[in-house]
mmCIF file of C-alpha atoms in Angstrom:
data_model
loop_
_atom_site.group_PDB
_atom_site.id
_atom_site.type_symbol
_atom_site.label_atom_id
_atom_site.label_comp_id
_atom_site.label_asym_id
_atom_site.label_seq_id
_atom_site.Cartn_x
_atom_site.Cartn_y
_atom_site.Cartn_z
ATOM 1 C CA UNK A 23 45.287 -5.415 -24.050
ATOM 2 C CA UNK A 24 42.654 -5.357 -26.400
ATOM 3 C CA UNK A 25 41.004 -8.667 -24.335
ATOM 4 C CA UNK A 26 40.860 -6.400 -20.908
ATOM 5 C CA UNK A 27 39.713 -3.372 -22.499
ATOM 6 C CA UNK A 28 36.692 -5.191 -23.651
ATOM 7 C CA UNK A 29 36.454 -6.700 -20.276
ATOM 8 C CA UNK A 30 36.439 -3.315 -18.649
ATOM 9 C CA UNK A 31 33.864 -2.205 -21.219
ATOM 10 C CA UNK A 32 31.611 -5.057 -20.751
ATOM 11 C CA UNK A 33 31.720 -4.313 -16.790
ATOM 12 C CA UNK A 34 31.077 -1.112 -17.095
ATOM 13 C CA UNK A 35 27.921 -1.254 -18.811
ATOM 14 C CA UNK A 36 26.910 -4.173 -15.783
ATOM 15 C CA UNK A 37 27.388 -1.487 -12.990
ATOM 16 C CA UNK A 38 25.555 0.765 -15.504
ATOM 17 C CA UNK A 39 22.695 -1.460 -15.985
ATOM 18 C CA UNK A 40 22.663 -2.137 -12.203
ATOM 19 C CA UNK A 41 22.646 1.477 -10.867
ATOM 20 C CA UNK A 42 19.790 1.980 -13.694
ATOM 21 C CA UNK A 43 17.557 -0.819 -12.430
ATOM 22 C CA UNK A 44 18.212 0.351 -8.836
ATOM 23 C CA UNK A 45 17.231 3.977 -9.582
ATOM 24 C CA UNK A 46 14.537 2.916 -11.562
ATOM 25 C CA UNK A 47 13.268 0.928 -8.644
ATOM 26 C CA UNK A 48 13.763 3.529 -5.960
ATOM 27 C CA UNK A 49 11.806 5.679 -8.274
ATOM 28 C CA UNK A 50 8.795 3.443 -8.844
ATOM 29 C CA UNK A 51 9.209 1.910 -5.201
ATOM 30 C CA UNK A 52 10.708 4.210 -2.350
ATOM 31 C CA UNK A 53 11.318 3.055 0.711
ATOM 32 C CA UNK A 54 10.106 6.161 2.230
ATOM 33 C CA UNK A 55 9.276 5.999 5.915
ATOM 34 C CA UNK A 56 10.813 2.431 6.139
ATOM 35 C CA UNK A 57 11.589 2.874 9.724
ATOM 36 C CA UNK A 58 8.456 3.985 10.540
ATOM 37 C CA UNK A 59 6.113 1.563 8.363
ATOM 38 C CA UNK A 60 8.802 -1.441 10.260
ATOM 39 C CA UNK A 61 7.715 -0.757 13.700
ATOM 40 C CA UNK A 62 3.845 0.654 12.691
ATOM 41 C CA UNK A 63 3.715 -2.886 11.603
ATOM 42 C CA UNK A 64 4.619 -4.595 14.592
ATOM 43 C CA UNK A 65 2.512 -2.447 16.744
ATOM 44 C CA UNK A 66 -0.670 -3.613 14.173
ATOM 45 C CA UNK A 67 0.298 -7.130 13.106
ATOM 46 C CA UNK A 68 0.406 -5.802 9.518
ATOM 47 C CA UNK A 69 3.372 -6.516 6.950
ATOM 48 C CA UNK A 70 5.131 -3.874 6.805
ATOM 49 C CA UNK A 71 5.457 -4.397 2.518
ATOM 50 C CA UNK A 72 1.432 -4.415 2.890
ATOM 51 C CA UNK A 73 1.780 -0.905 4.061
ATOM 52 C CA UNK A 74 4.190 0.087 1.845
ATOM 53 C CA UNK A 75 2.287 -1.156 -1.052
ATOM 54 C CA UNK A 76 -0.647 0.856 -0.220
ATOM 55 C CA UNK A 77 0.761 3.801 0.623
ATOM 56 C CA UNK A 78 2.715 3.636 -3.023
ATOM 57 C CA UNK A 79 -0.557 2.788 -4.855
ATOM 58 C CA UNK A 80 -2.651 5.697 -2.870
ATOM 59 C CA UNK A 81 0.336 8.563 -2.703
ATOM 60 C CA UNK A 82 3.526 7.214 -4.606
ATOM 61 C CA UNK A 83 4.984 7.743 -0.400
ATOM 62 C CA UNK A 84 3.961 11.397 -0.777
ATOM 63 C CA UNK A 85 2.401 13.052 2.445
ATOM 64 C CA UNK A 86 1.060 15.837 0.743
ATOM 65 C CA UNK A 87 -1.163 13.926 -1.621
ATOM 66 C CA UNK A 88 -4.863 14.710 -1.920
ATOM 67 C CA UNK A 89 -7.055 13.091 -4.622
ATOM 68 C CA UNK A 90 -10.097 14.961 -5.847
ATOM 69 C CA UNK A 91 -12.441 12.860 -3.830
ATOM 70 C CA UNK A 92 -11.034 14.364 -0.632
ATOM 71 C CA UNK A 93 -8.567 11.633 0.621
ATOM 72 C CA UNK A 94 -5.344 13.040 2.238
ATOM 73 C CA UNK A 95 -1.801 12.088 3.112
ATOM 74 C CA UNK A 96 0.063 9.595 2.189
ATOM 75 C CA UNK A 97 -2.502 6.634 3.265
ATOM 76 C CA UNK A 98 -4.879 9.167 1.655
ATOM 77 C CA UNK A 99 -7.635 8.746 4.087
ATOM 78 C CA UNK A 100 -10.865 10.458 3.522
ATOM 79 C CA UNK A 101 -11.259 13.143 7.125
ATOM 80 C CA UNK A 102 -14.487 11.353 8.077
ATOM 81 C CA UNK A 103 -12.492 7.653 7.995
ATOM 82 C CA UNK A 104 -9.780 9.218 9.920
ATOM 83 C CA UNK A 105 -11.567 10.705 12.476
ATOM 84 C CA UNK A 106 -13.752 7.818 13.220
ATOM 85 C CA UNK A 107 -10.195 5.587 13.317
ATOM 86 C CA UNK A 108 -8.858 8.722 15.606
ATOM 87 C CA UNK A 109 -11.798 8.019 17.730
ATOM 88 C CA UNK A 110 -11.650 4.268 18.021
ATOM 89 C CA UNK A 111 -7.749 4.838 18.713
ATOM 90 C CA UNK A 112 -8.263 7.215 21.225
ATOM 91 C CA UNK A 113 -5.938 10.045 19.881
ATOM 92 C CA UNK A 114 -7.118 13.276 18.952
ATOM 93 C CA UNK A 115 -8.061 13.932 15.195
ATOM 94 C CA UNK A 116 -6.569 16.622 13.182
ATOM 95 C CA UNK A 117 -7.681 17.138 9.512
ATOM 96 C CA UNK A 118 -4.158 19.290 9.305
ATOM 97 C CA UNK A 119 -1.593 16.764 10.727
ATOM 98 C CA UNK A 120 -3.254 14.066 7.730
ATOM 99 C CA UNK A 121 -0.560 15.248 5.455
ATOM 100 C CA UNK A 122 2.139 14.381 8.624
ATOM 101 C CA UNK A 123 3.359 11.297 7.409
ATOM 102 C CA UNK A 124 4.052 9.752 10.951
ATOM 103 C CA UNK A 125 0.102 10.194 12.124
ATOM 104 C CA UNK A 126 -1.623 9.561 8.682
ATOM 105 C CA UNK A 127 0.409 5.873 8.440
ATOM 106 C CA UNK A 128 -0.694 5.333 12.403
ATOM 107 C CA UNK A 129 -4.140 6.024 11.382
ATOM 108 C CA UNK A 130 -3.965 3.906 7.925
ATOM 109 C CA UNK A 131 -1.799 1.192 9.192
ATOM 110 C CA UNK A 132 -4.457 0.997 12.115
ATOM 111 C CA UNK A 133 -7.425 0.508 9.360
ATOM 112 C CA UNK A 134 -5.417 -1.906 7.647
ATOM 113 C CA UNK A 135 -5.319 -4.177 11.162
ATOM 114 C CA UNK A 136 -8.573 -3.092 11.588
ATOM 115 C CA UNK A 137 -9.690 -4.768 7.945
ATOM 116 C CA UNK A 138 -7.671 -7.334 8.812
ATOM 117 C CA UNK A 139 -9.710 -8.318 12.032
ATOM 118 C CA UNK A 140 -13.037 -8.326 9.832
ATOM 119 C CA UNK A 141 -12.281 -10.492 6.828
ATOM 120 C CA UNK A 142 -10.244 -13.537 5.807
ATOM 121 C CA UNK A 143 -8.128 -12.752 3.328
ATOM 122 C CA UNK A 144 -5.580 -9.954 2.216
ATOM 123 C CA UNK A 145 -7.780 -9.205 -1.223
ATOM 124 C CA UNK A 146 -10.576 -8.689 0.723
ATOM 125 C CA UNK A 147 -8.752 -6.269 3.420
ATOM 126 C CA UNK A 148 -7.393 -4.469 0.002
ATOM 127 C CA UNK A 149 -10.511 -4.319 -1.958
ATOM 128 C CA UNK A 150 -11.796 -2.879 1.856
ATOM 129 C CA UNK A 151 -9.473 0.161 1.552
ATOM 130 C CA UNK A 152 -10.358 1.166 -1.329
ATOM 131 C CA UNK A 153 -13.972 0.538 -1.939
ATOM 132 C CA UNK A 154 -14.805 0.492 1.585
ATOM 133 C CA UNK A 155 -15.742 -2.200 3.618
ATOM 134 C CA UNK A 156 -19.794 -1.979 3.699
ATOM 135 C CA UNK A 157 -19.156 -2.978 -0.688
ATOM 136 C CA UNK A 158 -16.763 -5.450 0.282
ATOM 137 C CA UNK A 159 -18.994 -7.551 3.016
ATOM 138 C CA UNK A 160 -22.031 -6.698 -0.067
ATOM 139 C CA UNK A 161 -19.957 -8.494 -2.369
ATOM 140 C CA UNK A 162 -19.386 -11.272 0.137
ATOM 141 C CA UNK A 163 -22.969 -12.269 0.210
ATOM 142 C CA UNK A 164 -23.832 -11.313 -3.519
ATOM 143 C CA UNK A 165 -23.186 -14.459 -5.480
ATOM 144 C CA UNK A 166 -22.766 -13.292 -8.536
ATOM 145 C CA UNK A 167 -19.884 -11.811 -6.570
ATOM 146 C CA UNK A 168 -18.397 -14.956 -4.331
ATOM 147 C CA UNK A 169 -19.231 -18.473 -4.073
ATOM 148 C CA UNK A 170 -18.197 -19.319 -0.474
ATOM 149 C CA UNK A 171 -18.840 -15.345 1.263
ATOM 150 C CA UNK A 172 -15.465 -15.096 2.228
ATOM 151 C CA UNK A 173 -13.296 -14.494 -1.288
ATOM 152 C CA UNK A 174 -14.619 -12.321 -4.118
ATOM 153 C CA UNK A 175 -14.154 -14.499 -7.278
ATOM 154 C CA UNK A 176 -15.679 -11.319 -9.308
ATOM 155 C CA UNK A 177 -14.892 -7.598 -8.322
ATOM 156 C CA UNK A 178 -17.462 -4.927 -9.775
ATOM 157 C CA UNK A 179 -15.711 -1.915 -9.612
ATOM 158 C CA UNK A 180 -13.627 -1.503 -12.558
ATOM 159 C CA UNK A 181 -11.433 0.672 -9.765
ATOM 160 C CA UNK A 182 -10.920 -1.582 -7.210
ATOM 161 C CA UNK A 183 -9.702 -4.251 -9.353
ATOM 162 C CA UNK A 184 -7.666 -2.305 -11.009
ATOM 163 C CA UNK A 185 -6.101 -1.412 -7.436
ATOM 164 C CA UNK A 186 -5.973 -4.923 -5.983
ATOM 165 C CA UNK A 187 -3.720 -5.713 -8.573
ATOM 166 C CA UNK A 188 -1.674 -2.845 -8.302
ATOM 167 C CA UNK A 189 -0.918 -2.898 -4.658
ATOM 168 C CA UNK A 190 -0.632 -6.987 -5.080
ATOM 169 C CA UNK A 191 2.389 -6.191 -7.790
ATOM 170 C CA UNK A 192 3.675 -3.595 -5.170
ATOM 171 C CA UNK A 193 3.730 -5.926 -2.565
ATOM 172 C CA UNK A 194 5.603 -8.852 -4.275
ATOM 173 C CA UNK A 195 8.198 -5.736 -4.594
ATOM 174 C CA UNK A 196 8.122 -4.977 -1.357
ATOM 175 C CA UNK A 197 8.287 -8.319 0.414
ATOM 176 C CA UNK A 198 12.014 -8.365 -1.517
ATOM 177 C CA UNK A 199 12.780 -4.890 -0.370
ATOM 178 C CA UNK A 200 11.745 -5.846 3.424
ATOM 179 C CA UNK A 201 13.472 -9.105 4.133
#
């Protein structure tokens, strides 16, 4: 008896330990908008854990998020870069429906494919988002910066390294979470 009581015990605090790393998880990374970011990412050619990573990093998946530089919604887009991506989409631009979750990840998951299209690699395309892409193709030809113009072996914003690696740990989450 005393054998499967400590059994029990010892299985208990597994599903205890599980349930806690799964929580823990769904805290740090929500699926949020899966559905969505799945078929925004077949419309753009764009992982979908790409998305999700960068939507995590910028908002934490919260559509109501606005930094103190301006950027909105849960892509957290600054209004001129989503109007200009409304405008090379073709659909109208709204500063209001940024915090809708469903336009502001068309509009961000379009910039991603849009990045995409411009440079080679996925740390450039991140670096892009966040610094912009006018530092990023700088960078490129700087060569205290890259050694070949198309990757950065040195990134001069403190920030945007700082980013790159957070939406790269992200996304080695979210390619699990997406499979």
């Amino acid at each position: 008896m005393k054998y499967f009581l400590s059994i029990i015990s010892l299985l208990s605090c597994v599903v205890i330990l599980v349930v806690s790393i799964m929580l823990v998880n769904n805290h740090f990374y929500p699926m949020t908008y899966k559905d969505e970011i799945v078929d925004l990412s077949k419309k753009y050619n764009v992982q979908a854990s790409l998305i999700s990573s960068i939507a995590n990093v910028e908002s934490g998946m919260k559509s109501d998020a606005k930094s103190n530089k301006g950027a909105l919604g849960i892509m957290q887009l600054m209004p001129t870069t989503a109007e200009w991506l409304a405008n090379k989409m073709g659909v109208e631009y709204s500063e209001e429906k940024l915090y809708e979750a469903d336009y502001n990840l068309e509009l961000g998951s379009y910039y991603i494919s849009y990045l995409k299209s411009i440079f080679d690699n996925e740390e450039n395309v991140i670096c892009a988002y966040n610094a912009g892409q006018g530092n990023v193709k700088a960078w490129l030809t700087d060569a205290r910066y890259s050694q070949d113009g198309k990757t950065l072996k040195l990134i001069p914003f403190k920030e945007t390294k700082e980013y790159l690696n957070k939406v790269l740990k992200n996304r080695h989450y979210y390619q699990k979470r997406y499979k």
